[in-house]
Amino acid sequence: MASDKHLTLTQIAEQQAATEQQLRLMVQVALQQAAEAGAEQSEIWCYNTVGNSIEVRQGELETLEFNQDSHFGINVYFGQRKGTVSINDLTEAAVHKGVQAACEIASFTEPDPYSGLAEKTLMATEFKDLQLDHPNDLTIPQMVESARQCEAKALTDPRIKQSEGASSYSHRSVSLYANSHGFIGANHTTRFSLSNSVIAETDNGMIRDGYYTIGRDVADLLPPETVGEQAASRVLNKLVQGKVPSGNHPVIFSAELARGLWSHMLSALKGAALYQRASFLLDKKDQLILPEFVQIEEDPFLLKGFGSGSYDSDGVATRKRNIVVDGVLKDYFLSSYSARRLGLQTTGNAGGIHNILIKPMDLSLQDMMKQLGSGLLLTEVMGQGVNTVTGNYSRGASGFWFENGEIKHFAQELTIAGNLEQMLKNIVAISNDVDSRSSILTGSVAIEGMMVAS
């Protein structure tokens, strides 16, 4: 058997099969132990993630890491009192002590009338094959070679002075959730990525940028040369620099940045934000929060999706549903706990939001810029100036100034400002350059006007 540092994901999957069986036994024993200690309800989360990551710089292997992470979480409920323990030592003795500790902790906690498992009738009974698991025989030398090819392609242009490194990542995870309703579910997922970051020199200093490809299946990654070309192209496009006039201008969030814009809206629709009354979208259900052309769907069953799953972390069956229809908010993102706090029904979102599909228009990014005429195409935002309670939005930014639909130059050290509620209503277009590298699938988003200061 090869040493751990040279295991392929196929070999790792073989080892994890034994680990999963061990975890299943430990979960059953822990649930039984909790019941014998008097817990009326209990639930267990556990996972084991194993894989390799490498970094190449200037053609040489700089970092090689074998990563292994394990976790075992225990919740016990004595009436409305809850005890929680998390451990990383996946041995029978450690789990036994963990259950004892959780039961003891519960005796000191205050009763919470909203605590407890989700209803048994809501547990998932169908487990779809969502094609999330693709172990293969990718070796460390192959990962290193891909990173070298990626970096070499990015450094072809003499205007690019140096590389910050090319990285390759391959990991596989096994996770289980079980509870005293008799529910037990297991997920097996793989994830691969390849990235490169490079630096070019200008009269105003150094400019850096990069690119990455990511997927559940290594076969779905872009070729190394393409990743390198994209990294180089992105930084070279920034070499022509100029100023942006301060004022109110149309602003386009590139597809990469649009994910962040949508995530602010989605965060404001989560149960915790709603029951804490800490959301700029409070009491907006069945109201117009976006232009009528905007359609948003949650799809937990997207094949190879980064947010796919047949059940949430409460064991509740997930379902495909409409979040926004013709600009009108139709639903929230609730766990069983937050749903009880709000007097509503869980939406199967304990543990997070699933794949979000923002329906694009039949419009390219270039067409969008032509329609807007002049404005700012954002490629980077920075800072923490986003308040999802009030909706106030103010961040540092950089991007490309365009006129008559054509990019003129790159601009840095800008500030953009607005209010999220109004920004969402002022969206005028969503282009078809959908970025699929996350669980939020969106094209670039154009906003009619935001304050821009240089």
mmCIF file of C-alpha atoms in Angstrom, residues 266 295-302 307 318-324 331-334 347-350 352-358 439:
data_model
loop_
_atom_site.group_PDB
_atom_site.id
_atom_site.type_symbol
_atom_site.label_atom_id
_atom_site.label_comp_id
_atom_site.label_asym_id
_atom_site.label_seq_id
_atom_site.Cartn_x
_atom_site.Cartn_y
_atom_site.Cartn_z
ATOM 1 C CA LEU A 266 -30.183 35.251 0.605
ATOM 2 C CA GLN A 295 -36.811 34.477 -11.413
ATOM 3 C CA ILE A 296 -34.898 32.644 -8.648
ATOM 4 C CA GLU A 297 -35.130 28.916 -7.963
ATOM 5 C CA GLU A 298 -33.602 26.633 -5.337
ATOM 6 C CA ASP A 299 -32.687 23.208 -6.727
ATOM 7 C CA PRO A 300 -31.154 20.684 -4.268
ATOM 8 C CA PHE A 301 -31.081 18.025 -6.996
ATOM 9 C CA LEU A 302 -28.715 19.660 -9.473
ATOM 10 C CA GLY A 307 -25.264 22.692 -2.856
ATOM 11 C CA THR A 318 -35.197 18.759 0.465
ATOM 12 C CA ARG A 319 -37.321 19.931 -2.447
ATOM 13 C CA LYS A 320 -37.075 22.070 -5.523
ATOM 14 C CA ARG A 321 -38.916 25.345 -5.056
ATOM 15 C CA ASN A 322 -39.359 28.891 -6.317
ATOM 16 C CA ILE A 323 -37.850 31.647 -4.184
ATOM 17 C CA VAL A 324 -38.667 34.614 -6.394
ATOM 18 C CA ASP A 331 -40.358 31.751 0.360
ATOM 19 C CA TYR A 332 -37.635 31.879 3.015
ATOM 20 C CA PHE A 333 -34.795 29.547 4.070
ATOM 21 C CA LEU A 334 -35.759 27.878 7.344
ATOM 22 C CA THR A 347 -38.059 24.601 4.197
ATOM 23 C CA GLY A 348 -35.314 21.970 4.464
ATOM 24 C CA ASN A 349 -32.494 24.473 4.855
ATOM 25 C CA ALA A 350 -30.907 23.453 8.152
ATOM 26 C CA GLY A 352 -27.488 26.139 4.639
ATOM 27 C CA ILE A 353 -28.970 27.074 1.302
ATOM 28 C CA HIS A 354 -28.902 24.635 -1.611
ATOM 29 C CA ASN A 355 -28.196 25.444 -5.270
ATOM 30 C CA ILE A 356 -29.602 28.825 -6.267
ATOM 31 C CA LEU A 357 -30.373 29.374 -9.947
ATOM 32 C CA ILE A 358 -30.744 32.974 -11.088
ATOM 33 C CA SER A 439 -23.838 26.905 -5.429
#
